[in-house]
Amino acid sequence: MSKIVKLLYIIIGFISLGLGVLGLILPVLPTTPLLLLASYCFVKGSERFEICFKGTTLYKRHLETFVKERSMTLKQKLTILLFADVMIAIPFFILDSLMVRVMLAAVILYKYYYFIYKIKTVRKATTEI
């Protein structure tokens, strides 16, 4: 992978990390998916940043359980699902294309299926900080 592509991953990782941290304060931004994106970008961009990010309490508190056990709390699931629904609803109501609406409805249905049946729900995160 070229240095430019790795640099782009690192930049996107830091932007996602910043937005994820803002999501801790602002209820409008979902923390977990943004931190997952940051983690993915750091893995692709730099081993040093990946190790540094995975050593933070932010990662351990919000992502470690999901990454290791494929589980989330009900609150995490609902936050992600509702935020995604709002984002999908915008083009759903703005656009007049039936094909786009059907596609967006299929995405919503699959998203709920995945979160209900593929990701285990736990009472609270098992990682102690």
mmCIF file with all atom_site columns, C-alpha atoms in Angstrom:
data_model
loop_
_atom_site.group_PDB
_atom_site.id
_atom_site.type_symbol
_atom_site.label_atom_id
_atom_site.label_alt_id
_atom_site.label_comp_id
_atom_site.label_asym_id
_atom_site.label_entity_id
_atom_site.label_seq_id
_atom_site.pdbx_PDB_ins_code
_atom_site.Cartn_x
_atom_site.Cartn_y
_atom_site.Cartn_z
_atom_site.occupancy
_atom_site.B_iso_or_equiv
_atom_site.pdbx_formal_charge
_atom_site.auth_seq_id
_atom_site.auth_comp_id
_atom_site.auth_asym_id
_atom_site.auth_atom_id
_atom_site.pdbx_PDB_model_num
ATOM 1   C CA . MET A 1 1   ? 0.000   0.000   0.000  1.00 0.00 ? 1   MET A CA 1
ATOM 2   C CA . SER A 1 2   ? 1.375   3.410   -0.904 1.00 0.00 ? 2   SER A CA 1
ATOM 3   C CA . LYS A 1 3   ? 2.311   6.013   1.672  1.00 0.00 ? 3   LYS A CA 1
ATOM 4   C CA . ILE A 1 4   ? -0.371  8.390   0.375  1.00 0.00 ? 4   ILE A CA 1
ATOM 5   C CA . VAL A 1 5   ? -3.118  5.803   0.900  1.00 0.00 ? 5   VAL A CA 1
ATOM 6   C CA . LYS A 1 6   ? -1.819  5.036   4.401  1.00 0.00 ? 6   LYS A CA 1
ATOM 7   C CA . LEU A 1 7   ? -1.746  8.749   5.177  1.00 0.00 ? 7   LEU A CA 1
ATOM 8   C CA . LEU A 1 8   ? -5.371  9.072   4.000  1.00 0.00 ? 8   LEU A CA 1
ATOM 9   C CA . TYR A 1 9   ? -6.366  6.197   6.304  1.00 0.00 ? 9   TYR A CA 1
ATOM 10  C CA . ILE A 1 10  ? -4.639  7.904   9.217  1.00 0.00 ? 10  ILE A CA 1
ATOM 11  C CA . ILE A 1 11  ? -6.304  11.248  8.460  1.00 0.00 ? 11  ILE A CA 1
ATOM 12  C CA . ILE A 1 12  ? -9.748  9.612   8.163  1.00 0.00 ? 12  ILE A CA 1
ATOM 13  C CA . GLY A 1 13  ? -8.987  7.716   11.374 1.00 0.00 ? 13  GLY A CA 1
ATOM 14  C CA . PHE A 1 14  ? -8.295  10.927  13.287 1.00 0.00 ? 14  PHE A CA 1
ATOM 15  C CA . ILE A 1 15  ? -11.386 12.629  11.869 1.00 0.00 ? 15  ILE A CA 1
ATOM 16  C CA . SER A 1 16  ? -13.504 9.621   12.903 1.00 0.00 ? 16  SER A CA 1
ATOM 17  C CA . LEU A 1 17  ? -11.859 9.579   16.313 1.00 0.00 ? 17  LEU A CA 1
ATOM 18  C CA . GLY A 1 18  ? -12.599 13.283  16.793 1.00 0.00 ? 18  GLY A CA 1
ATOM 19  C CA . LEU A 1 19  ? -16.229 12.866  15.761 1.00 0.00 ? 19  LEU A CA 1
ATOM 20  C CA . GLY A 1 20  ? -16.510 9.780   17.985 1.00 0.00 ? 20  GLY A CA 1
ATOM 21  C CA . VAL A 1 21  ? -15.236 11.754  20.963 1.00 0.00 ? 21  VAL A CA 1
ATOM 22  C CA . LEU A 1 22  ? -17.760 14.486  20.151 1.00 0.00 ? 22  LEU A CA 1
ATOM 23  C CA . GLY A 1 23  ? -20.375 11.722  20.136 1.00 0.00 ? 23  GLY A CA 1
ATOM 24  C CA . LEU A 1 24  ? -19.643 11.165  23.819 1.00 0.00 ? 24  LEU A CA 1
ATOM 25  C CA . ILE A 1 25  ? -20.870 14.698  24.483 1.00 0.00 ? 25  ILE A CA 1
ATOM 26  C CA . LEU A 1 26  ? -23.455 15.209  21.747 1.00 0.00 ? 26  LEU A CA 1
ATOM 27  C CA . PRO A 1 27  ? -26.300 12.688  21.644 1.00 0.00 ? 27  PRO A CA 1
ATOM 28  C CA . VAL A 1 28  ? -26.729 13.294  17.899 1.00 0.00 ? 28  VAL A CA 1
ATOM 29  C CA . LEU A 1 29  ? -23.420 11.631  16.925 1.00 0.00 ? 29  LEU A CA 1
ATOM 30  C CA . PRO A 1 30  ? -23.073 7.873   17.445 1.00 0.00 ? 30  PRO A CA 1
ATOM 31  C CA . THR A 1 31  ? -19.810 7.075   19.226 1.00 0.00 ? 31  THR A CA 1
ATOM 32  C CA . THR A 1 32  ? -19.373 3.366   18.522 1.00 0.00 ? 32  THR A CA 1
ATOM 33  C CA . PRO A 1 33  ? -19.550 3.328   14.701 1.00 0.00 ? 33  PRO A CA 1
ATOM 34  C CA . LEU A 1 34  ? -17.232 6.311   14.425 1.00 0.00 ? 34  LEU A CA 1
ATOM 35  C CA . LEU A 1 35  ? -14.717 4.670   16.750 1.00 0.00 ? 35  LEU A CA 1
ATOM 36  C CA . LEU A 1 36  ? -15.012 1.435   14.754 1.00 0.00 ? 36  LEU A CA 1
ATOM 37  C CA . LEU A 1 37  ? -14.201 3.402   11.617 1.00 0.00 ? 37  LEU A CA 1
ATOM 38  C CA . ALA A 1 38  ? -11.248 5.033   13.369 1.00 0.00 ? 38  ALA A CA 1
ATOM 39  C CA . SER A 1 39  ? -9.981  1.631   14.480 1.00 0.00 ? 39  SER A CA 1
ATOM 40  C CA . TYR A 1 40  ? -10.311 0.229   10.948 1.00 0.00 ? 40  TYR A CA 1
ATOM 41  C CA . CYS A 1 41  ? -8.479  3.220   9.485  1.00 0.00 ? 41  CYS A CA 1
ATOM 42  C CA . PHE A 1 42  ? -5.672  2.981   12.032 1.00 0.00 ? 42  PHE A CA 1
ATOM 43  C CA . VAL A 1 43  ? -5.272  -0.746  11.310 1.00 0.00 ? 43  VAL A CA 1
ATOM 44  C CA . LYS A 1 44  ? -4.948  0.034   7.590  1.00 0.00 ? 44  LYS A CA 1
ATOM 45  C CA . GLY A 1 45  ? -2.847  3.159   8.030  1.00 0.00 ? 45  GLY A CA 1
ATOM 46  C CA . SER A 1 46  ? -0.284  2.522   10.749 1.00 0.00 ? 46  SER A CA 1
ATOM 47  C CA . GLU A 1 47  ? 0.538   -0.235  13.194 1.00 0.00 ? 47  GLU A CA 1
ATOM 48  C CA . ARG A 1 48  ? 1.813   2.367   15.656 1.00 0.00 ? 48  ARG A CA 1
ATOM 49  C CA . PHE A 1 49  ? -1.485  4.286   15.650 1.00 0.00 ? 49  PHE A CA 1
ATOM 50  C CA . GLU A 1 50  ? -3.432  1.009   15.893 1.00 0.00 ? 50  GLU A CA 1
ATOM 51  C CA . ILE A 1 51  ? -1.513  -0.072  19.014 1.00 0.00 ? 51  ILE A CA 1
ATOM 52  C CA . CYS A 1 52  ? -1.823  3.406   20.533 1.00 0.00 ? 52  CYS A CA 1
ATOM 53  C CA . PHE A 1 53  ? -5.584  3.592   19.851 1.00 0.00 ? 53  PHE A CA 1
ATOM 54  C CA . LYS A 1 54  ? -6.278  0.090   21.177 1.00 0.00 ? 54  LYS A CA 1
ATOM 55  C CA . GLY A 1 55  ? -4.465  0.991   24.394 1.00 0.00 ? 55  GLY A CA 1
ATOM 56  C CA . THR A 1 56  ? -6.786  3.900   25.205 1.00 0.00 ? 56  THR A CA 1
ATOM 57  C CA . THR A 1 57  ? -9.636  3.701   27.700 1.00 0.00 ? 57  THR A CA 1
ATOM 58  C CA . LEU A 1 58  ? -11.893 5.087   24.970 1.00 0.00 ? 58  LEU A CA 1
ATOM 59  C CA . TYR A 1 59  ? -11.308 1.967   22.867 1.00 0.00 ? 59  TYR A CA 1
ATOM 60  C CA . LYS A 1 60  ? -11.597 -0.368  25.842 1.00 0.00 ? 60  LYS A CA 1
ATOM 61  C CA . ARG A 1 61  ? -14.816 1.209   27.075 1.00 0.00 ? 61  ARG A CA 1
ATOM 62  C CA . HIS A 1 62  ? -16.658 1.474   23.758 1.00 0.00 ? 62  HIS A CA 1
ATOM 63  C CA . LEU A 1 63  ? -15.215 -1.082  21.319 1.00 0.00 ? 63  LEU A CA 1
ATOM 64  C CA . GLU A 1 64  ? -13.266 -3.875  22.958 1.00 0.00 ? 64  GLU A CA 1
ATOM 65  C CA . THR A 1 65  ? -16.321 -5.924  23.922 1.00 0.00 ? 65  THR A CA 1
ATOM 66  C CA . PHE A 1 66  ? -17.779 -5.608  20.435 1.00 0.00 ? 66  PHE A CA 1
ATOM 67  C CA . VAL A 1 67  ? -14.528 -6.507  18.696 1.00 0.00 ? 67  VAL A CA 1
ATOM 68  C CA . LYS A 1 68  ? -13.770 -9.500  20.932 1.00 0.00 ? 68  LYS A CA 1
ATOM 69  C CA . GLU A 1 69  ? -17.228 -10.891 21.684 1.00 0.00 ? 69  GLU A CA 1
ATOM 70  C CA . ARG A 1 70  ? -19.471 -9.412  18.956 1.00 0.00 ? 70  ARG A CA 1
ATOM 71  C CA . SER A 1 71  ? -21.721 -7.988  21.660 1.00 0.00 ? 71  SER A CA 1
ATOM 72  C CA . MET A 1 72  ? -23.132 -4.565  22.554 1.00 0.00 ? 72  MET A CA 1
ATOM 73  C CA . THR A 1 73  ? -25.326 -3.120  25.222 1.00 0.00 ? 73  THR A CA 1
ATOM 74  C CA . LEU A 1 74  ? -28.927 -2.372  24.337 1.00 0.00 ? 74  LEU A CA 1
ATOM 75  C CA . LYS A 1 75  ? -28.181 1.352   24.651 1.00 0.00 ? 75  LYS A CA 1
ATOM 76  C CA . GLN A 1 76  ? -25.302 1.096   22.135 1.00 0.00 ? 76  GLN A CA 1
ATOM 77  C CA . LYS A 1 77  ? -27.488 -0.815  19.694 1.00 0.00 ? 77  LYS A CA 1
ATOM 78  C CA . LEU A 1 78  ? -30.398 1.606   19.963 1.00 0.00 ? 78  LEU A CA 1
ATOM 79  C CA . THR A 1 79  ? -28.139 4.632   19.565 1.00 0.00 ? 79  THR A CA 1
ATOM 80  C CA . ILE A 1 80  ? -26.601 3.259   16.388 1.00 0.00 ? 80  ILE A CA 1
ATOM 81  C CA . LEU A 1 81  ? -29.909 2.044   14.948 1.00 0.00 ? 81  LEU A CA 1
ATOM 82  C CA . LEU A 1 82  ? -31.807 5.258   15.620 1.00 0.00 ? 82  LEU A CA 1
ATOM 83  C CA . PHE A 1 83  ? -29.035 7.497   14.300 1.00 0.00 ? 83  PHE A CA 1
ATOM 84  C CA . ALA A 1 84  ? -28.779 5.388   11.149 1.00 0.00 ? 84  ALA A CA 1
ATOM 85  C CA . ASP A 1 85  ? -32.576 5.472   10.739 1.00 0.00 ? 85  ASP A CA 1
ATOM 86  C CA . VAL A 1 86  ? -32.573 9.268   10.862 1.00 0.00 ? 86  VAL A CA 1
ATOM 87  C CA . MET A 1 87  ? -29.767 9.444   8.301  1.00 0.00 ? 87  MET A CA 1
ATOM 88  C CA . ILE A 1 88  ? -31.555 6.986   6.007  1.00 0.00 ? 88  ILE A CA 1
ATOM 89  C CA . ALA A 1 89  ? -34.898 8.757   6.436  1.00 0.00 ? 89  ALA A CA 1
ATOM 90  C CA . ILE A 1 90  ? -33.529 11.986  4.977  1.00 0.00 ? 90  ILE A CA 1
ATOM 91  C CA . PRO A 1 91  ? -32.965 10.663  1.430  1.00 0.00 ? 91  PRO A CA 1
ATOM 92  C CA . PHE A 1 92  ? -35.994 8.369   1.778  1.00 0.00 ? 92  PHE A CA 1
ATOM 93  C CA . PHE A 1 93  ? -38.346 11.347  2.103  1.00 0.00 ? 93  PHE A CA 1
ATOM 94  C CA . ILE A 1 94  ? -36.438 13.778  -0.114 1.00 0.00 ? 94  ILE A CA 1
ATOM 95  C CA . LEU A 1 95  ? -36.027 11.560  -3.183 1.00 0.00 ? 95  LEU A CA 1
ATOM 96  C CA . ASP A 1 96  ? -38.937 10.551  -5.385 1.00 0.00 ? 96  ASP A CA 1
ATOM 97  C CA . SER A 1 97  ? -37.387 7.405   -6.837 1.00 0.00 ? 97  SER A CA 1
ATOM 98  C CA . LEU A 1 98  ? -39.285 4.245   -5.911 1.00 0.00 ? 98  LEU A CA 1
ATOM 99  C CA . MET A 1 99  ? -36.173 2.127   -6.568 1.00 0.00 ? 99  MET A CA 1
ATOM 100 C CA . VAL A 1 100 ? -34.100 4.203   -4.108 1.00 0.00 ? 100 VAL A CA 1
ATOM 101 C CA . ARG A 1 101 ? -36.841 3.990   -1.468 1.00 0.00 ? 101 ARG A CA 1
ATOM 102 C CA . VAL A 1 102 ? -37.070 0.214   -1.854 1.00 0.00 ? 102 VAL A CA 1
ATOM 103 C CA . MET A 1 103 ? -33.295 -0.052  -1.563 1.00 0.00 ? 103 MET A CA 1
ATOM 104 C CA . LEU A 1 104 ? -33.241 2.137   1.564  1.00 0.00 ? 104 LEU A CA 1
ATOM 105 C CA . ALA A 1 105 ? -36.062 0.093   3.130  1.00 0.00 ? 105 ALA A CA 1
ATOM 106 C CA . ALA A 1 106 ? -34.071 -3.084  2.412  1.00 0.00 ? 106 ALA A CA 1
ATOM 107 C CA . VAL A 1 107 ? -31.017 -1.550  4.097  1.00 0.00 ? 107 VAL A CA 1
ATOM 108 C CA . ILE A 1 108 ? -33.098 -0.699  7.174  1.00 0.00 ? 108 ILE A CA 1
ATOM 109 C CA . LEU A 1 109 ? -34.562 -4.205  7.367  1.00 0.00 ? 109 LEU A CA 1
ATOM 110 C CA . TYR A 1 110 ? -31.155 -5.838  6.992  1.00 0.00 ? 110 TYR A CA 1
ATOM 111 C CA . LYS A 1 111 ? -29.656 -3.474  9.582  1.00 0.00 ? 111 LYS A CA 1
ATOM 112 C CA . TYR A 1 112 ? -32.273 -4.474  12.159 1.00 0.00 ? 112 TYR A CA 1
ATOM 113 C CA . TYR A 1 113 ? -31.882 -8.156  11.305 1.00 0.00 ? 113 TYR A CA 1
ATOM 114 C CA . TYR A 1 114 ? -28.106 -7.901  11.756 1.00 0.00 ? 114 TYR A CA 1
ATOM 115 C CA . PHE A 1 115 ? -28.268 -6.025  15.057 1.00 0.00 ? 115 PHE A CA 1
ATOM 116 C CA . ILE A 1 116 ? -30.965 -8.306  16.510 1.00 0.00 ? 116 ILE A CA 1
ATOM 117 C CA . TYR A 1 117 ? -29.675 -11.709 15.384 1.00 0.00 ? 117 TYR A CA 1
ATOM 118 C CA . LYS A 1 118 ? -25.945 -11.326 14.732 1.00 0.00 ? 118 LYS A CA 1
ATOM 119 C CA . ILE A 1 119 ? -24.798 -9.068  17.566 1.00 0.00 ? 119 ILE A CA 1
ATOM 120 C CA . LYS A 1 120 ? -25.353 -10.391 21.071 1.00 0.00 ? 120 LYS A CA 1
ATOM 121 C CA . THR A 1 121 ? -26.982 -8.008  23.540 1.00 0.00 ? 121 THR A CA 1
ATOM 122 C CA . VAL A 1 122 ? -25.345 -7.770  26.970 1.00 0.00 ? 122 VAL A CA 1
ATOM 123 C CA . ARG A 1 123 ? -26.575 -5.950  30.046 1.00 0.00 ? 123 ARG A CA 1
ATOM 124 C CA . LYS A 1 124 ? -23.422 -3.853  30.386 1.00 0.00 ? 124 LYS A CA 1
ATOM 125 C CA . ALA A 1 125 ? -19.941 -3.896  28.932 1.00 0.00 ? 125 ALA A CA 1
ATOM 126 C CA . THR A 1 126 ? -17.865 -6.712  30.430 1.00 0.00 ? 126 THR A CA 1
ATOM 127 C CA . THR A 1 127 ? -14.627 -4.762  30.174 1.00 0.00 ? 127 THR A CA 1
ATOM 128 C CA . GLU A 1 128 ? -13.756 -3.130  33.475 1.00 0.00 ? 128 GLU A CA 1
ATOM 129 C CA . ILE A 1 129 ? -11.831 0.126   33.320 1.00 0.00 ? 129 ILE A CA 1
#
